[in-house]
CSV table of C-alpha atoms in Angstrom, one decimal:
chain,number,residue,atom,x,y,z
U,17,MET,CA,1.1,0.0,-61.5
U,18,ARG,CA,0.1,-3.7,-61.8
U,19,PRO,CA,-3.0,-4.9,-63.7
U,20,GLU,CA,-6.1,-5.3,-61.5
U,21,ILE,CA,-9.6,-6.6,-61.9
U,22,TRP,CA,-12.1,-5.7,-59.1
U,23,GLY,CA,-9.2,-4.7,-56.9
U,24,ILE,CA,-7.4,-8.0,-57.3
U,25,ASP,CA,-3.7,-7.7,-58.2
U,26,LEU,CA,-3.5,-10.1,-61.1
U,27,VAL,CA,0.3,-10.5,-61.1
U,28,ASP,CA,0.3,-11.3,-57.4
U,29,VAL,CA,-2.6,-13.8,-57.6
U,30,PHE,CA,-1.1,-15.4,-60.7
U,31,PHE,CA,2.3,-16.2,-59.1
U,32,ARG,CA,0.8,-17.2,-55.8
U,33,GLY,CA,-1.7,-19.5,-57.6
U,34,THR,CA,0.9,-21.0,-59.9
U,35,HIS,CA,3.3,-21.7,-57.0
U,36,ALA,CA,0.5,-23.2,-54.8
U,37,LEU,CA,-0.9,-25.3,-57.7
U,38,MET,CA,2.6,-26.6,-58.5
U,39,ALA,CA,3.0,-27.8,-54.9
U,40,ALA,CA,-0.4,-29.5,-55.1
U,41,ALA,CA,0.4,-31.1,-58.5
U,42,TRP,CA,3.8,-32.2,-57.2
U,43,LEU,CA,2.2,-34.1,-54.3
U,44,LEU,CA,-0.7,-35.5,-56.5
U,45,PHE,CA,1.6,-36.8,-59.2
U,46,ASP,CA,4.0,-38.3,-56.5
U,47,PHE,CA,1.0,-40.2,-55.0
U,48,LEU,CA,0.2,-41.5,-58.5
U,49,VAL,CA,3.7,-42.7,-59.0
U,50,TYR,CA,3.6,-44.3,-55.6
U,51,TRP,CA,0.4,-46.1,-56.5
U,52,LEU,CA,1.8,-47.3,-59.8
U,53,HIS,CA,5.0,-48.7,-58.4
U,54,PHE,CA,3.2,-51.5,-56.6
U,55,ASP,CA,2.4,-53.2,-59.9
U,56,VAL,CA,5.7,-52.4,-61.5
U,57,LYS,CA,7.7,-54.2,-58.8
U,58,ASN,CA,5.4,-57.2,-58.6
U,59,PRO,CA,6.7,-60.1,-60.7
U,60,GLU,CA,3.4,-61.9,-60.4
U,61,ILE,CA,1.7,-59.4,-62.7
U,62,PRO,CA,1.9,-59.9,-66.5
U,63,LEU,CA,4.9,-58.3,-68.1
U,64,GLU,CA,3.0,-56.1,-70.6
U,65,ARG,CA,0.9,-54.6,-67.8
U,66,ARG,CA,4.1,-53.9,-65.7
U,67,LEU,CA,5.7,-52.3,-68.7
U,68,GLU,CA,2.7,-50.1,-69.4
U,69,ARG,CA,2.6,-49.0,-65.8
U,70,ALA,CA,6.4,-48.4,-65.8
U,71,ARG,CA,6.1,-46.1,-68.9
U,72,ILE,CA,3.2,-44.1,-67.3
U,73,MET,CA,5.2,-43.9,-64.1
U,74,HIS,CA,8.3,-42.7,-65.9
U,75,GLY,CA,6.3,-40.0,-67.8
U,76,ILE,CA,4.6,-38.7,-64.6
U,77,ASP,CA,8.0,-38.8,-62.9
U,78,GLN,CA,9.3,-36.4,-65.5
U,79,VAL,CA,6.5,-34.0,-64.9
U,80,VAL,CA,7.2,-34.2,-61.1
U,81,GLY,CA,10.9,-33.5,-61.9
U,82,VAL,CA,10.1,-30.4,-63.9
U,83,ILE,CA,7.7,-29.1,-61.3
U,84,PHE,CA,10.3,-29.7,-58.6
U,85,LEU,CA,13.0,-27.8,-60.6
U,86,VAL,CA,10.7,-24.9,-61.6
U,87,MET,CA,9.6,-24.5,-57.9
U,88,LEU,CA,12.7,-22.6,-56.9
U,89,PRO,CA,12.7,-19.9,-59.7
U,90,SER,CA,8.9,-19.5,-59.3
U,91,GLY,CA,9.4,-19.0,-55.6
U,92,ILE,CA,12.1,-16.4,-56.1
U,93,ILE,CA,9.8,-14.5,-58.5
U,94,LEU,CA,7.0,-14.8,-56.0
U,95,ALA,CA,9.2,-13.4,-53.3
U,96,TYR,CA,10.0,-10.5,-55.6
U,97,VAL,CA,6.3,-9.9,-56.5
U,98,THR,CA,5.2,-9.9,-52.9
U,99,ASN,CA,8.1,-7.7,-51.7
U,100,THR,CA,9.4,-10.5,-49.4
U,101,ALA,CA,13.2,-10.2,-48.7
U,102,LEU,CA,14.7,-13.4,-50.2
U,103,PHE,CA,17.5,-14.1,-47.8
U,104,THR,CA,16.5,-12.2,-44.6
U,105,THR,CA,13.0,-13.4,-44.0
U,106,GLU,CA,13.2,-15.9,-41.2
U,107,TRP,CA,10.3,-18.2,-42.2
U,108,LEU,CA,11.5,-18.1,-45.8
U,109,ASN,CA,15.0,-19.1,-44.7
U,110,TRP,CA,13.5,-22.2,-43.0
U,111,LYS,CA,11.5,-22.9,-46.2
U,112,HIS,CA,14.7,-22.7,-48.3
U,113,LEU,CA,16.4,-25.1,-45.9
U,114,LEU,CA,13.6,-27.7,-46.2
U,115,PHE,CA,13.7,-27.3,-50.0
U,116,ALA,CA,17.5,-27.8,-49.9
U,117,VAL,CA,16.9,-31.1,-48.1
U,118,ILE,CA,14.5,-32.1,-50.9
U,119,ILE,CA,17.2,-31.3,-53.5
U,120,ILE,CA,19.7,-33.6,-51.7
U,121,ASP,CA,16.9,-36.2,-51.5
U,122,ALA,CA,16.2,-35.9,-55.2
U,123,LEU,CA,19.9,-36.2,-56.0
U,124,TYR,CA,19.9,-39.5,-54.0
U,125,LEU,CA,16.8,-40.7,-56.0
U,126,ILE,CA,18.1,-39.9,-59.5
U,127,PRO,CA,20.3,-43.0,-59.9
U,128,ILE,CA,17.5,-45.2,-58.7
U,129,SER,CA,14.8,-43.9,-61.0
U,130,GLY,CA,14.6,-45.4,-64.5
U,131,THR,CA,15.9,-48.8,-63.4
U,132,ALA,CA,12.4,-50.3,-63.6
U,133,LEU,CA,11.7,-49.4,-67.2
U,134,ARG,CA,15.2,-50.4,-68.3
U,135,ASN,CA,15.0,-53.8,-66.6
U,136,LEU,CA,11.5,-54.5,-67.8
U,137,ASN,CA,12.5,-53.7,-71.3
U,138,ALA,CA,15.5,-56.1,-70.9
U,139,ILE,CA,13.1,-58.9,-69.6
U,140,ARG,CA,10.8,-58.3,-72.6
U,141,ASP,CA,13.7,-58.6,-75.0
U,142,GLY,CA,14.5,-62.0,-73.5
U,143,ALA,CA,17.3,-61.3,-70.9
U,144,GLY,CA,18.4,-64.5,-69.2
U,145,ASN,CA,18.7,-63.1,-65.7
U,146,VAL,CA,15.0,-62.4,-65.1
U,147,ASP,CA,15.0,-63.1,-61.4
U,148,GLU,CA,18.0,-60.8,-60.9
U,149,LEU,CA,16.4,-58.0,-62.9
U,150,ASN,CA,13.1,-58.3,-60.9
U,151,HIS,CA,15.0,-58.4,-57.7
U,152,GLN,CA,16.9,-55.2,-58.7
U,153,ILE,CA,13.6,-53.4,-59.5
U,154,ARG,CA,12.0,-54.4,-56.1
U,155,HIS,CA,15.2,-53.6,-54.2
U,156,ASN,CA,15.7,-50.2,-55.8
U,157,MET,CA,12.0,-49.2,-55.3
U,158,ASN,CA,12.0,-50.3,-51.7
U,159,ARG,CA,15.3,-48.4,-51.2
U,160,ALA,CA,13.7,-45.2,-52.6
U,161,MET,CA,10.6,-45.3,-50.3
U,162,PRO,CA,12.0,-43.6,-47.2
U,163,ALA,CA,13.3,-40.8,-49.5
U,164,VAL,CA,9.9,-40.5,-51.2
U,165,PHE,CA,8.1,-40.3,-47.8
U,166,LEU,CA,10.6,-37.7,-46.7
U,167,ILE,CA,9.8,-35.6,-49.7
U,168,TRP,CA,6.0,-35.7,-49.0
U,169,VAL,CA,6.6,-34.7,-45.4
U,170,LEU,CA,8.9,-31.8,-46.4
U,171,VAL,CA,6.5,-30.6,-49.1
U,172,PHE,CA,3.7,-30.7,-46.6
U,173,GLY,CA,5.9,-28.8,-44.1
U,174,LEU,CA,6.8,-26.2,-46.8
U,175,SER,CA,3.1,-25.7,-47.5
U,176,VAL,CA,2.2,-25.2,-43.9
U,177,LEU,CA,5.1,-22.7,-43.4
U,178,SER,CA,3.8,-20.7,-46.4
U,179,LEU,CA,0.2,-20.7,-45.3
U,180,LEU,CA,1.1,-19.5,-41.8
U,181,ASN,CA,3.4,-16.7,-42.9
U,182,LEU,CA,2.5,-15.4,-46.3
U,183,LYS,CA,1.7,-11.7,-46.7
U,184,ASN,CA,-1.8,-10.7,-47.5
U,185,PRO,CA,-2.1,-9.0,-50.9
U,186,GLN,CA,-3.1,-5.4,-50.4
U,187,ASP,CA,-6.8,-5.0,-49.5
U,188,GLN,CA,-7.4,-8.7,-49.7
U,189,GLU,CA,-8.1,-11.2,-46.9
U,190,TYR,CA,-7.7,-14.9,-46.5
U,191,PHE,CA,-9.9,-17.0,-44.3
U,192,PHE,CA,-7.0,-18.2,-42.2
U,193,ARG,CA,-5.7,-14.8,-41.4
U,194,GLN,CA,-7.0,-12.0,-39.2
U,195,THR,CA,-7.0,-8.7,-41.0
U,196,ALA,CA,-5.3,-5.7,-39.4
U,197,ALA,CA,-8.7,-4.3,-38.4
U,198,GLU,CA,-9.8,-7.5,-36.7
U,199,GLN,CA,-6.5,-7.7,-34.9
U,200,GLN,CA,-7.0,-4.1,-33.7
U,201,SER,CA,-10.5,-4.8,-32.4
U,202,VAL,CA,-9.3,-7.9,-30.6
U,203,LEU,CA,-6.5,-5.9,-28.9
U,204,GLN,CA,-9.0,-3.2,-27.9
U,205,ASP,CA,-11.4,-5.7,-26.3
Y,28,MET,CA,18.2,-35.5,-72.3
Y,29,TRP,CA,16.7,-32.1,-71.8
Y,30,MET,CA,15.6,-33.1,-68.3
Y,31,VAL,CA,19.3,-33.8,-67.4
Y,32,TRP,CA,20.3,-30.4,-68.7
Y,33,LEU,CA,17.4,-28.7,-66.8
Y,34,LEU,CA,18.4,-30.7,-63.6
Y,35,TRP,CA,22.1,-29.8,-63.5
Y,36,LEU,CA,21.6,-26.2,-64.7
Y,37,THR,CA,19.0,-25.6,-62.0
Y,38,VAL,CA,21.2,-27.3,-59.3
Y,39,VAL,CA,24.3,-25.4,-60.3
Y,40,VAL,CA,22.9,-22.0,-61.1
Y,41,GLY,CA,20.2,-22.1,-58.4
Y,42,GLY,CA,22.8,-23.4,-55.9
Y,43,ILE,CA,25.2,-20.6,-56.7
Y,44,PHE,CA,22.5,-17.9,-56.6
Y,45,MET,CA,20.9,-19.1,-53.3
Y,46,GLY,CA,24.2,-20.1,-51.7
Y,47,SER,CA,26.0,-16.9,-52.4
Y,48,GLY,CA,22.9,-14.9,-51.4
Y,49,TYR,CA,22.9,-16.6,-48.0
Y,50,ALA,CA,26.6,-16.3,-47.7
Y,51,MET,CA,26.3,-12.5,-48.2
Y,52,ALA,CA,23.4,-12.3,-45.8
Y,53,LEU,CA,25.6,-14.1,-43.3
Y,54,LEU,CA,28.4,-11.6,-43.8
Y,55,ASP,CA,25.9,-8.7,-43.5
Y,56,SER,CA,24.0,-9.8,-40.4
Y,57,GLY,CA,26.4,-12.0,-38.5
Y,58,PHE,CA,26.2,-15.7,-37.7
Y,59,ASP,CA,22.9,-17.4,-37.8
Y,60,LEU,CA,22.5,-21.1,-38.0
Y,61,VAL,CA,19.8,-21.3,-40.6
Y,62,LEU,CA,21.6,-18.8,-42.9
Y,63,ALA,CA,24.8,-20.8,-42.5
Y,64,LEU,CA,23.1,-24.1,-43.2
Y,65,ASN,CA,21.4,-22.7,-46.3
Y,66,ALA,CA,24.7,-21.3,-47.6
Y,67,ILE,CA,26.5,-24.6,-47.0
Y,68,VAL,CA,23.8,-26.8,-48.5
Y,69,TYR,CA,23.1,-24.7,-51.6
Y,70,LEU,CA,26.8,-24.1,-52.4
Y,71,GLY,CA,27.5,-27.8,-51.7
Y,72,CYS,CA,24.7,-28.9,-54.1
Y,73,SER,CA,26.2,-26.5,-56.7
Y,74,ALA,CA,29.7,-27.9,-56.2
Y,75,TYR,CA,28.3,-31.4,-56.5
Y,76,GLY,CA,26.5,-30.5,-59.8
Y,77,MET,CA,29.4,-28.6,-61.4
Y,78,PRO,CA,31.4,-31.6,-62.6
Y,79,ARG,CA,28.3,-33.2,-64.0
Y,80,LEU,CA,27.3,-30.0,-65.9
Y,81,TYR,CA,30.9,-29.7,-67.1
Y,82,ALA,CA,30.8,-33.3,-68.4
Y,83,LEU,CA,27.4,-32.7,-70.0
Y,84,ILE,CA,28.6,-29.6,-71.9
Y,85,PHE,CA,31.9,-31.0,-73.1
Y,86,LYS,CA,30.6,-34.5,-73.9
Y,87,ARG,CA,27.9,-32.9,-76.0
Y,88,SER,CA,30.2,-30.6,-77.9
Y,89,ALA,CA,32.9,-33.3,-78.5
């Protein structure tokens, strides 16, 4: 017996909510990082401002990283809570495959991330090869862009897959799903 | 540093769990492209992460 308030299964709603909020936060923070990167890679902007942006970007990137890594265990728990077979549910298999592509994408991005902050710190400390360091920042960030865009598309795809296939909690309805009673009446008409 | 640990632990442990789960589902239900791709990719990610996690453990304890 799970705890309930007004017929709402709290465990179910908690894990669904956490998983959905994590996906939303992932995209939101990723957009913030994308917005910040324009200033970081621009050598025309004062160094102190670039460094400040790079530090913020690095911090947000760490949050994104944690969300990304916790997404898999939270999804596994959610499947358990909602009685969804983990390896034999067709839509979930597709979702796992898209997530696996994101993992590969992230493994590609890891060596690139962190270069900006390191190079900007070197420039502040008086490195001689400023142009080369700036070029490396710009080059690496531009190289990362297709992988970043791919992650956005895949996260969006994962969200749509979930919305179209998730199970209704018992006795609860969502606006985008027909309930069994409505489906029955449509069939009878 | 904790992020690096979290990353490689998740990639290796998650990869083994998901990959072996899909491999077993493949054995149980016969060939299916999505199951096979999942098994290959997750086990591949796990294999990729293993030397990094190994280096992390032994470099830290050395």
